[in-house]
Amino acid sequence: MANHKNNERYQRQITLKELGEIGQLKLKEAKVLVVGAGGLGCPALLYLAGAGIGKLGIIDFDQVTLSNLHRQVIFSVHDIGLSKALRAADVLEQINPDIDIIAFNEKLNNRNALDILKNFDIILDGTDNFESRYLINDACVLLKKTLVYGAISRFEGQLAVFNHPSEIKTAVNYRDLFPQEPTDGEVLNCEEAGVIGVLPGIIGTMMANETIKLITHIGDALVNRLLTYNSLNNHFFEMELSANPETAMMIPRDADAFRAYQYDWFCSTNSAFDLVPEQFQEMIKDKNTQLVDVREAGEGPELADFNAIHIPLSRLQQQIPDIESTNIILFCRSGKRSKVAAEILSRHFGRSKKIYSLKDGIASWHKF
Amino acid sequence: MRVHLTLFGQLSDITGKREMILDDIPDTATLLETLNTMYPQMANTKFAMALNTKVIKENTILHGDNNIALLPPFSGG
């Protein structure tokens, strides 16, 4: 019975002799994870579910907002405020109840990534930030998973298949193309740059198409090639990628190194970070770290536990030249002024220094 | 040597152009120096370079006519 129904469901694609029943069976056996149920992820998910991918994972930590609806085509106004991952899973279930849909309502990070990704064969990167993109790439390299990459910027989109095992070609990964993470505001995200909903629709749909081609071994997928599409003039530009010997050194060498890698530091648009008391306690032991007390003169309590230079927040701008170390920890009583100070120093030094602010101030550290 | 340059993403915003023709460019390092002088903001931007649709990492001597594309990474999704 189920077979009859499925033959009817997939009849139009099984009719393609290149795909056929064997291709359909391959789709049923495939395990695909889509990271990000956003502008790229939504169209990709709709078509992958429709095509009958046997096990389809969705990971997203975010909730649906009104400003998502012009491009995140799975959702409606009734979904505003709901989890994207869970709601997308419900909608896809209604489109195709014959496949397994697994929703992860959480943020992919370097602690959970390897455990989640290892259960899938092909990973689609539909995220919207470099922190996630480098993290997903590195995890795919460590786990030897094929990565279908899509990204957009204003009116242009990029598409590629990275890290795909092949007997003929060396697998190329994202870092072979862009070894280093961009810095401080170098690249704008959708929120800052703007986007017409159709563009991620096109690129996300192409990501689904590459995935189906890879699984069913039809056509010529964009393995080790990068395609750029310009939606204003309809120009496509394709280039051939090659492995870069330096890249291997930039990817964490094993699972432990991956979990210790600070993706947020490398890719954040910020160079200032909060420190919790436990981290503060560790870092004050480092002789190369300069502690800066930004409280006003005469403000207690006095601290004898460590050496700090005293620069009240009100005088910070004038005294910036006194700060020489590349690692700086700022603190005050409750953490508010040190956060402001961190922003000032971050604007001044950019990413040339690592700047930390003690979260909730010495009040919380004393309790610790 | 003549270079037909195609600029993508943010690089076309910085230069105000999607395409450019530059003459007397002996190698790719000179091309980058020339562009950095013309558009100082480019020096702070990361991008990949493709010579005749193949990505290159090292300085490369140019002969005759060359199509060079400069592509910055995109993060949007």
PDB file of C-alpha atoms in Angstrom, chain A residues 39-40 127-130 133 149 151-154 156 158 174 176-178 180-182 186-187 228 230 237-241 244, chain B residues 6-10 12-13 18-19 44-50 53-58 68-69 71-77:
ATOM      1  CA  GLY A  39      16.025  32.366   3.556  1.00  0.00           C
ATOM      2  CA  LEU A  40      18.206  29.587   2.090  1.00  0.00           C
ATOM      3  CA  THR A 127      23.349  30.049   7.976  1.00  0.00           C
ATOM      4  CA  ASP A 128      23.747  33.813   8.023  1.00  0.00           C
ATOM      5  CA  ASN A 129      27.085  34.404   9.767  1.00  0.00           C
ATOM      6  CA  PHE A 130      30.762  33.513   9.381  1.00  0.00           C
ATOM      7  CA  ARG A 133      30.069  28.893   8.285  1.00  0.00           C
ATOM      8  CA  TYR A 149      27.251  25.703   0.609  1.00  0.00           C
ATOM      9  CA  ALA A 151      25.417  32.313   0.723  1.00  0.00           C
ATOM     10  CA  ILE A 152      24.066  35.651  -0.387  1.00  0.00           C
ATOM     11  CA  SER A 153      25.073  39.298  -0.291  1.00  0.00           C
ATOM     12  CA  ARG A 154      22.583  41.931  -1.480  1.00  0.00           C
ATOM     13  CA  GLU A 156      24.443  38.163  -5.476  1.00  0.00           C
ATOM     14  CA  GLN A 158      27.280  31.924  -4.081  1.00  0.00           C
ATOM     15  CA  TYR A 174      35.578  26.450   2.323  1.00  0.00           C
ATOM     16  CA  ASP A 176      40.695  26.605   0.649  1.00  0.00           C
ATOM     17  CA  LEU A 177      38.715  29.466  -0.851  1.00  0.00           C
ATOM     18  CA  PHE A 178      38.608  31.830   2.121  1.00  0.00           C
ATOM     19  CA  GLN A 180      40.693  33.392   7.149  1.00  0.00           C
ATOM     20  CA  GLU A 181      37.578  34.689   8.766  1.00  0.00           C
ATOM     21  CA  PRO A 182      36.676  38.260   7.796  1.00  0.00           C
ATOM     22  CA  GLU A 186      34.132  43.792   6.731  1.00  0.00           C
ATOM     23  CA  VAL A 187      31.029  42.042   5.445  1.00  0.00           C
ATOM     24  CA  THR A 228      28.216  33.191  -8.326  1.00  0.00           C
ATOM     25  CA  ASN A 230      23.963  38.093  -9.967  1.00  0.00           C
ATOM     26  CA  PHE A 237      30.200  33.160 -13.017  1.00  0.00           C
ATOM     27  CA  GLU A 238      31.834  29.840 -12.248  1.00  0.00           C
ATOM     28  CA  MET A 239      35.337  29.250 -11.014  1.00  0.00           C
ATOM     29  CA  GLU A 240      37.429  26.214 -10.301  1.00  0.00           C
ATOM     30  CA  LEU A 241      38.757  25.800  -6.775  1.00  0.00           C
ATOM     31  CA  ASN A 244      45.429  25.125  -0.482  1.00  0.00           C
TER      32      ASN A 244
ATOM     33  CA  THR B   6      35.288  41.475 -12.655  1.00  0.00           C
ATOM     34  CA  LEU B   7      34.380  42.525  -9.131  1.00  0.00           C
ATOM     35  CA  PHE B   8      31.826  40.809  -6.904  1.00  0.00           C
ATOM     36  CA  GLY B   9      29.901  41.653  -3.749  1.00  0.00           C
ATOM     37  CA  GLN B  10      31.304  44.362  -1.564  1.00  0.00           C
ATOM     38  CA  SER B  12      31.833  46.418  -6.566  1.00  0.00           C
ATOM     39  CA  ASP B  13      30.413  48.679  -3.841  1.00  0.00           C
ATOM     40  CA  ARG B  18      31.438  45.616 -11.640  1.00  0.00           C
ATOM     41  CA  GLU B  19      33.966  45.511 -14.463  1.00  0.00           C
ATOM     42  CA  ASN B  44      41.179  45.904   4.358  1.00  0.00           C
ATOM     43  CA  THR B  45      38.932  43.478   2.504  1.00  0.00           C
ATOM     44  CA  LYS B  46      39.485  39.747   2.108  1.00  0.00           C
ATOM     45  CA  PHE B  47      38.731  38.165  -1.235  1.00  0.00           C
ATOM     46  CA  ALA B  48      39.660  35.262  -3.475  1.00  0.00           C
ATOM     47  CA  MET B  49      41.227  35.808  -6.904  1.00  0.00           C
ATOM     48  CA  ALA B  50      40.486  33.767 -10.016  1.00  0.00           C
ATOM     49  CA  THR B  53      38.290  31.103 -13.848  1.00  0.00           C
ATOM     50  CA  LYS B  54      40.898  29.254 -11.757  1.00  0.00           C
ATOM     51  CA  VAL B  55      41.557  30.321  -8.184  1.00  0.00           C
ATOM     52  CA  ILE B  56      45.137  31.436  -7.601  1.00  0.00           C
ATOM     53  CA  LYS B  57      46.871  32.030  -4.266  1.00  0.00           C
ATOM     54  CA  GLU B  58      50.400  33.055  -5.255  1.00  0.00           C
ATOM     55  CA  ILE B  68      40.592  38.182 -13.406  1.00  0.00           C
ATOM     56  CA  ALA B  69      37.727  37.961 -10.914  1.00  0.00           C
ATOM     57  CA  LEU B  71      35.302  37.497  -4.963  1.00  0.00           C
ATOM     58  CA  PRO B  72      34.769  38.363  -1.319  1.00  0.00           C
ATOM     59  CA  PRO B  73      33.082  35.846   0.999  1.00  0.00           C
ATOM     60  CA  PHE B  74      29.311  36.223   1.507  1.00  0.00           C
ATOM     61  CA  SER B  75      27.718  35.420   4.830  1.00  0.00           C
ATOM     62  CA  GLY B  76      24.007  36.098   4.252  1.00  0.00           C
ATOM     63  CA  GLY B  77      21.374  33.406   4.328  1.00  0.00           C
TER      64      GLY B  77
END
